[in-house]
mmCIF file of C-alpha atoms in Angstrom:
data_model
loop_
_atom_site.group_PDB
_atom_site.id
_atom_site.type_symbol
_atom_site.label_atom_id
_atom_site.label_comp_id
_atom_site.label_asym_id
_atom_site.label_seq_id
_atom_site.Cartn_x
_atom_site.Cartn_y
_atom_site.Cartn_z
ATOM 1 C CA MET U 12 0.000 0.000 0.000
ATOM 2 C CA ASN U 13 1.213 3.469 -0.944
ATOM 3 C CA ILE U 14 0.943 5.750 2.110
ATOM 4 C CA ARG U 15 1.602 9.490 2.256
ATOM 5 C CA LYS U 16 3.671 9.568 5.462
ATOM 6 C CA ALA U 17 3.170 12.194 8.154
ATOM 7 C CA VAL U 18 6.421 14.143 7.754
ATOM 8 C CA VAL U 19 5.831 17.150 10.033
ATOM 9 C CA SER U 20 4.393 15.276 13.016
ATOM 10 C CA GLY U 21 6.678 15.926 15.959
ATOM 11 C CA SER U 22 7.389 19.447 14.699
ATOM 12 C CA PHE U 23 4.218 21.214 13.526
ATOM 13 C CA TYR U 24 2.012 18.985 15.682
ATOM 14 C CA PRO U 25 2.600 16.113 18.137
ATOM 15 C CA GLU U 26 3.404 12.652 16.782
ATOM 16 C CA LYS U 27 1.495 10.890 19.569
ATOM 17 C CA LYS U 28 -2.267 10.518 19.400
ATOM 18 C CA GLU U 29 -2.719 11.312 23.117
ATOM 19 C CA GLU U 30 -0.808 14.585 22.788
ATOM 20 C CA ILE U 31 -2.828 15.738 19.778
ATOM 21 C CA LEU U 32 -6.061 14.929 21.619
ATOM 22 C CA LYS U 33 -4.806 17.023 24.554
ATOM 23 C CA PHE U 34 -4.385 19.946 22.168
ATOM 24 C CA PHE U 35 -7.954 19.540 20.895
ATOM 25 C CA GLU U 36 -9.269 19.205 24.443
ATOM 26 C CA HIS U 37 -7.465 22.395 25.434
ATOM 27 C CA PHE U 38 -8.731 24.317 22.386
ATOM 28 C CA ASN U 39 -12.288 23.151 23.079
ATOM 29 C CA SER U 40 -12.165 24.146 26.739
ATOM 30 C CA PHE U 41 -12.805 27.742 25.605
ATOM 31 C CA ALA U 42 -16.365 28.733 24.747
ATOM 32 C CA ILE U 43 -16.841 29.878 21.142
ATOM 33 C CA ASN U 44 -19.286 32.735 20.694
ATOM 34 C CA ALA U 45 -18.838 32.946 16.930
ATOM 35 C CA GLU U 46 -21.854 33.156 14.662
ATOM 36 C CA THR U 47 -22.002 30.339 12.168
ATOM 37 C CA PHE U 48 -23.900 29.270 9.026
ATOM 38 C CA GLU U 49 -26.442 26.486 8.629
ATOM 39 C CA ASN U 50 -24.865 25.453 5.353
ATOM 40 C CA ILE U 51 -21.041 25.638 5.424
ATOM 41 C CA LYS U 52 -19.285 24.713 2.181
ATOM 42 C CA ALA U 53 -15.677 25.575 2.975
ATOM 43 C CA ILE U 54 -13.303 26.926 5.595
ATOM 44 C CA ILE U 55 -10.139 28.997 5.461
ATOM 45 C CA VAL U 56 -7.641 27.846 8.112
ATOM 46 C CA PRO U 57 -3.981 28.437 9.042
ATOM 47 C CA HIS U 58 -1.213 25.834 8.804
ATOM 48 C CA ALA U 59 1.458 26.809 11.326
ATOM 49 C CA GLY U 60 2.487 24.781 14.355
ATOM 50 C CA TYR U 61 -0.512 23.948 16.518
ATOM 51 C CA ILE U 62 0.861 25.965 19.439
ATOM 52 C CA TYR U 63 0.676 29.085 17.268
ATOM 53 C CA SER U 64 -2.388 28.667 15.075
ATOM 54 C CA GLY U 65 -4.137 25.488 16.238
ATOM 55 C CA PHE U 66 -6.761 27.286 18.304
ATOM 56 C CA THR U 67 -7.720 29.475 15.336
ATOM 57 C CA ALA U 68 -7.952 26.488 12.969
ATOM 58 C CA ASN U 69 -9.817 24.415 15.544
ATOM 59 C CA MET U 70 -12.600 27.014 15.805
ATOM 60 C CA ALA U 71 -13.504 26.459 12.163
ATOM 61 C CA TYR U 72 -13.329 22.664 12.291
ATOM 62 C CA LYS U 73 -15.389 22.502 15.478
ATOM 63 C CA LEU U 74 -18.155 24.730 14.086
ATOM 64 C CA VAL U 75 -18.311 22.653 10.895
ATOM 65 C CA SER U 76 -18.428 19.323 12.753
ATOM 66 C CA ALA U 77 -21.247 20.639 14.959
ATOM 67 C CA SER U 78 -23.391 21.659 11.988
ATOM 68 C CA ILE U 79 -22.608 19.142 9.205
ATOM 69 C CA LYS U 80 -22.927 15.411 9.780
ATOM 70 C CA ASP U 81 -22.774 13.952 6.284
ATOM 71 C CA ILE U 82 -19.467 15.031 4.723
ATOM 72 C CA LYS U 83 -18.107 12.148 2.646
ATOM 73 C CA ARG U 84 -15.102 13.787 0.981
ATOM 74 C CA VAL U 85 -12.806 16.624 2.080
ATOM 75 C CA VAL U 86 -10.700 18.422 -0.513
ATOM 76 C CA VAL U 87 -7.802 20.213 1.171
ATOM 77 C CA ILE U 88 -6.042 22.882 -0.898
ATOM 78 C CA GLY U 89 -2.744 24.472 0.144
ATOM 79 C CA PRO U 90 0.272 26.267 -1.329
ATOM 80 C CA SER U 91 3.585 24.534 -2.040
ATOM 81 C CA HIS U 92 6.379 25.814 0.214
ATOM 82 C CA ARG U 93 9.280 23.546 -0.781
ATOM 83 C CA VAL U 94 8.753 22.638 -4.434
ATOM 84 C CA TYR U 95 8.331 24.953 -7.418
ATOM 85 C CA LEU U 96 5.233 23.862 -9.312
ATOM 86 C CA LYS U 97 3.446 25.018 -12.417
ATOM 87 C CA GLY U 98 -0.203 24.260 -11.828
ATOM 88 C CA ALA U 99 -1.064 21.949 -8.940
ATOM 89 C CA SER U 100 -0.401 18.431 -7.678
ATOM 90 C CA VAL U 101 -3.238 16.095 -6.697
ATOM 91 C CA ALA U 102 -2.095 13.274 -4.398
ATOM 92 C CA LEU U 103 -2.530 9.718 -5.698
ATOM 93 C CA TYR U 104 -1.519 7.742 -2.603
ATOM 94 C CA ASP U 105 -3.800 5.077 -1.148
ATOM 95 C CA GLU U 106 -3.848 6.582 2.345
ATOM 96 C CA TYR U 107 -2.731 9.676 4.223
ATOM 97 C CA GLU U 108 -1.035 9.008 7.541
ATOM 98 C CA THR U 109 -2.058 10.830 10.726
ATOM 99 C CA PRO U 110 -1.285 9.979 14.379
ATOM 100 C CA LEU U 111 -5.050 9.599 14.874
ATOM 101 C CA GLY U 112 -5.349 6.916 12.204
ATOM 102 C CA ASN U 113 -4.979 7.056 8.439
ATOM 103 C CA LEU U 114 -7.360 8.780 6.048
ATOM 104 C CA LYS U 115 -8.282 7.050 2.787
ATOM 105 C CA ILE U 116 -7.380 9.090 -0.265
ATOM 106 C CA ASP U 117 -10.085 9.162 -2.919
ATOM 107 C CA LYS U 118 -7.830 8.106 -5.787
ATOM 108 C CA GLU U 119 -10.614 7.770 -8.342
ATOM 109 C CA PHE U 120 -11.928 11.280 -7.681
ATOM 110 C CA SER U 121 -8.354 12.647 -7.664
ATOM 111 C CA GLN U 122 -7.439 10.908 -10.931
ATOM 112 C CA ASN U 123 -10.615 12.228 -12.567
ATOM 113 C CA LEU U 124 -9.591 15.782 -11.683
ATOM 114 C CA ILE U 125 -6.110 15.223 -13.145
ATOM 115 C CA ASP U 126 -7.631 13.769 -16.324
ATOM 116 C CA LYS U 127 -10.018 16.695 -16.713
ATOM 117 C CA TYR U 128 -7.731 19.675 -16.051
ATOM 118 C CA ASP U 129 -4.418 20.068 -17.856
ATOM 119 C CA PHE U 130 -2.962 22.193 -15.025
ATOM 120 C CA LEU U 131 -3.319 19.291 -12.546
ATOM 121 C CA ASP U 132 -0.853 16.423 -12.143
ATOM 122 C CA PHE U 133 0.630 14.273 -9.376
ATOM 123 C CA ASN U 134 4.042 15.456 -8.191
ATOM 124 C CA VAL U 135 5.565 13.086 -5.630
ATOM 125 C CA GLU U 136 7.901 15.851 -4.406
ATOM 126 C CA CYS U 137 4.919 17.491 -2.693
ATOM 127 C CA GLU U 138 4.928 14.752 -0.050
ATOM 128 C CA PHE U 139 6.788 17.104 2.326
ATOM 129 C CA GLU U 140 4.169 19.864 2.169
ATOM 130 C CA HIS U 141 2.997 21.054 5.587
ATOM 131 C CA SER U 142 0.215 23.423 4.463
ATOM 132 C CA THR U 143 -2.009 20.436 3.734
ATOM 133 C CA GLU U 144 -0.575 17.905 6.191
ATOM 134 C CA THR U 145 -1.297 20.072 9.246
ATOM 135 C CA GLN U 146 -4.995 19.850 8.330
ATOM 136 C CA ALA U 147 -5.082 16.038 8.262
ATOM 137 C CA PRO U 148 -5.317 15.415 12.054
ATOM 138 C CA PHE U 149 -8.124 18.002 12.311
ATOM 139 C CA ILE U 150 -9.970 16.316 9.437
ATOM 140 C CA LYS U 151 -9.543 12.855 10.965
ATOM 141 C CA HIS U 152 -10.600 14.020 14.447
ATOM 142 C CA TYR U 153 -13.648 16.048 13.438
ATOM 143 C CA PHE U 154 -14.890 14.245 10.305
ATOM 144 C CA GLY U 155 -13.889 10.637 11.026
ATOM 145 C CA ASP U 156 -13.570 8.269 8.088
ATOM 146 C CA VAL U 157 -14.125 10.733 5.272
ATOM 147 C CA LYS U 158 -12.199 10.375 2.034
ATOM 148 C CA LEU U 159 -9.410 12.881 1.438
ATOM 149 C CA VAL U 160 -8.317 14.703 -1.698
ATOM 150 C CA GLU U 161 -5.100 16.742 -1.380
ATOM 151 C CA ILE U 162 -4.295 19.541 -3.823
ATOM 152 C CA VAL U 163 -0.964 21.370 -3.448
ATOM 153 C CA TYR U 164 -0.611 24.301 -5.841
ATOM 154 C CA GLY U 165 2.272 26.373 -7.154
ATOM 155 C CA GLU U 166 2.128 28.948 -9.906
ATOM 156 C CA ILE U 167 -1.526 28.889 -10.911
ATOM 157 C CA ASP U 168 -4.277 31.371 -11.770
ATOM 158 C CA TYR U 169 -6.840 31.539 -8.974
ATOM 159 C CA LYS U 170 -9.580 31.254 -11.611
ATOM 160 C CA ASN U 171 -8.290 27.799 -12.602
ATOM 161 C CA LEU U 172 -8.297 26.682 -8.979
ATOM 162 C CA SER U 173 -11.794 28.116 -8.668
ATOM 163 C CA LYS U 174 -12.944 25.916 -11.590
ATOM 164 C CA VAL U 175 -11.787 22.863 -9.648
ATOM 165 C CA ILE U 176 -13.668 24.099 -6.548
ATOM 166 C CA ASP U 177 -16.779 24.598 -8.750
ATOM 167 C CA GLU U 178 -16.640 20.961 -9.734
ATOM 168 C CA VAL U 179 -15.874 19.697 -6.213
ATOM 169 C CA LEU U 180 -18.767 21.591 -4.639
ATOM 170 C CA GLU U 181 -21.299 20.414 -7.213
ATOM 171 C CA ASP U 182 -21.552 17.383 -4.914
ATOM 172 C CA GLU U 183 -23.453 18.344 -1.746
ATOM 173 C CA LEU U 184 -21.428 15.870 0.322
ATOM 174 C CA ASN U 185 -18.054 17.389 -0.560
ATOM 175 C CA PHE U 186 -16.284 19.949 1.609
ATOM 176 C CA VAL U 187 -13.332 22.268 0.901
ATOM 177 C CA VAL U 188 -10.498 23.286 3.256
ATOM 178 C CA ILE U 189 -8.365 26.237 2.120
ATOM 179 C CA SER U 190 -5.027 26.457 3.930
ATOM 180 C CA THR U 191 -3.158 29.754 4.366
ATOM 181 C CA ASP U 192 -1.174 31.824 6.820
ATOM 182 C CA LEU U 193 -1.140 35.611 6.555
ATOM 183 C CA SER U 194 1.817 38.048 6.611
ATOM 184 C CA HIS U 195 5.258 36.817 7.651
ATOM 185 C CA PHE U 196 7.979 38.429 9.772
ATOM 186 C CA TYR U 197 6.818 42.019 10.183
ATOM 187 C CA THR U 198 6.529 43.855 13.479
ATOM 188 C CA LEU U 199 3.231 43.219 15.242
ATOM 189 C CA GLU U 200 1.979 46.687 14.284
ATOM 190 C CA GLU U 201 2.852 46.226 10.602
ATOM 191 C CA ALA U 202 1.421 42.687 10.589
ATOM 192 C CA ASN U 203 -1.895 43.891 12.038
ATOM 193 C CA LYS U 204 -2.181 46.532 9.298
ATOM 194 C CA LYS U 205 -1.325 44.132 6.479
ATOM 195 C CA ASP U 206 -3.462 41.303 7.826
ATOM 196 C CA ASN U 207 -6.410 43.612 8.289
ATOM 197 C CA ILE U 208 -6.470 44.069 4.504
ATOM 198 C CA CYS U 209 -6.755 40.277 4.065
ATOM 199 C CA LEU U 210 -9.479 40.003 6.700
ATOM 200 C CA ASN U 211 -11.449 42.798 5.012
ATOM 201 C CA ALA U 212 -10.970 41.200 1.588
ATOM 202 C CA ILE U 213 -12.413 37.927 2.923
ATOM 203 C CA ASP U 214 -15.196 39.681 4.810
ATOM 204 C CA LYS U 215 -16.233 41.904 1.894
ATOM 205 C CA LYS U 216 -15.523 39.233 -0.776
ATOM 206 C CA ASP U 217 -13.373 41.835 -2.548
ATOM 207 C CA LEU U 218 -11.009 40.131 -5.013
ATOM 208 C CA GLU U 219 -9.194 43.359 -5.916
ATOM 209 C CA MET U 220 -8.357 44.041 -2.271
ATOM 210 C CA PHE U 221 -6.325 40.815 -2.238
ATOM 211 C CA ASP U 222 -3.751 42.585 -4.446
ATOM 212 C CA TYR U 223 -2.699 44.453 -1.287
ATOM 213 C CA CYS U 224 -2.818 41.409 0.984
ATOM 214 C CA GLU U 225 0.115 39.190 1.932
ATOM 215 C CA ALA U 226 -0.679 35.520 2.469
ATOM 216 C CA CYS U 227 1.194 32.405 1.343
ATOM 217 C CA GLY U 228 -2.109 30.766 0.372
ATOM 218 C CA LYS U 229 -3.630 33.865 -1.233
ATOM 219 C CA THR U 230 -4.341 32.071 -4.527
ATOM 220 C CA GLY U 231 -6.441 29.438 -2.738
ATOM 221 C CA VAL U 232 -8.285 32.081 -0.733
ATOM 222 C CA LYS U 233 -9.068 34.069 -3.892
ATOM 223 C CA ALA U 234 -10.274 30.871 -5.558
ATOM 224 C CA ILE U 235 -12.816 30.113 -2.807
ATOM 225 C CA ILE U 236 -13.910 33.776 -2.566
ATOM 226 C CA ASN U 237 -14.418 33.779 -6.336
ATOM 227 C CA TRP U 238 -16.585 30.654 -5.917
ATOM 228 C CA ALA U 239 -18.545 32.332 -3.088
ATOM 229 C CA ILE U 240 -19.229 35.435 -5.206
ATOM 230 C CA LYS U 241 -20.441 33.360 -8.178
ATOM 231 C CA ASN U 242 -22.661 31.132 -6.043
ATOM 232 C CA ASN U 243 -24.015 33.765 -3.634
ATOM 233 C CA TYR U 244 -22.383 32.398 -0.504
ATOM 234 C CA GLU U 245 -21.312 34.541 2.437
ATOM 235 C CA THR U 246 -18.107 34.677 4.472
ATOM 236 C CA LYS U 247 -17.475 34.975 8.203
ATOM 237 C CA VAL U 248 -14.075 35.648 9.710
ATOM 238 C CA LEU U 249 -13.890 33.704 12.978
ATOM 239 C CA ASN U 250 -10.585 34.607 14.563
ATOM 240 C CA TYR U 251 -7.325 36.437 14.006
ATOM 241 C CA CYS U 252 -4.127 35.987 15.974
ATOM 242 C CA THR U 253 -0.374 36.203 15.529
ATOM 243 C CA SER U 254 2.630 34.230 16.694
ATOM 244 C CA ALA U 255 3.317 37.059 19.185
ATOM 245 C CA ASP U 256 0.341 35.857 21.236
ATOM 246 C CA VAL U 257 2.453 32.806 22.090
ATOM 247 C CA THR U 258 6.077 33.936 21.748
ATOM 248 C CA LYS U 259 5.543 37.502 23.093
ATOM 249 C CA ASP U 260 8.072 38.569 20.438
ATOM 250 C CA LYS U 261 6.499 41.532 18.609
ATOM 251 C CA SER U 262 9.454 42.166 16.305
ATOM 252 C CA ARG U 263 8.895 39.310 13.775
ATOM 253 C CA VAL U 264 5.409 37.870 13.729
ATOM 254 C CA VAL U 265 3.260 35.658 11.497
ATOM 255 C CA GLY U 266 -0.486 36.245 11.191
ATOM 256 C CA TYR U 267 -3.237 33.614 11.204
ATOM 257 C CA THR U 268 -6.977 33.620 10.577
ATOM 258 C CA SER U 269 -9.875 31.229 10.144
ATOM 259 C CA ALA U 270 -13.126 31.843 8.278
ATOM 260 C CA LEU U 271 -16.302 30.118 7.108
ATOM 261 C CA ILE U 272 -17.901 30.159 3.656
ATOM 262 C CA GLY U 273 -21.592 29.329 3.796
ATOM 263 C CA LYS U 274 -25.088 30.731 4.204
#
């Protein structure tokens, strides 16, 4: 069996099941007063180490799991950090390893996407990508034995990625996870200003405003916002935080947010 190994467990998140569950327990010990949607189609979540951005990501996953019971397939879309790609890579492994148990990859669905779109392929070098892997334990914990589709993108037009999302969300039982962090390594004050542009762009569904936003997964965010505009779905920003909340270092921070797309 061909398994996509968990390569950032032990660094971005714990490698032991018990320790990950402790994280989730801790995150869920805080009451969430966020408004939600009855019909959530996608979430935007961060992909840093769980100690920095896990709480923010967890908010989105928890709200989704509380309101949707019948997700059968999760398509997780994140930017490539290590490998230069033209287009995007769709994983064709049999399973995706997580410390909470493996997720089955929907190879047939993934292969169909590759066959249909000439900008999609399977690039084995993407097996070290953390933007998508950090989502896998959340998906396993909150959605159980769903099938997974992993898309890691490089240089790609957001409209092409949006076409793929169009197709994915034609099926009511599919769900999309968009992975991104916000600005990197500015002072806290500068980060807040820059990140506020991104938060407003998501909130107002303003594609042009994204031109002034810094986010490693901006293409994926634009793709889902483009889908939301076309299909009359709304957005809700749930939380914003920075690494300074944990490190107390305000000189070089990274920003994180989570948001819902639904109605």
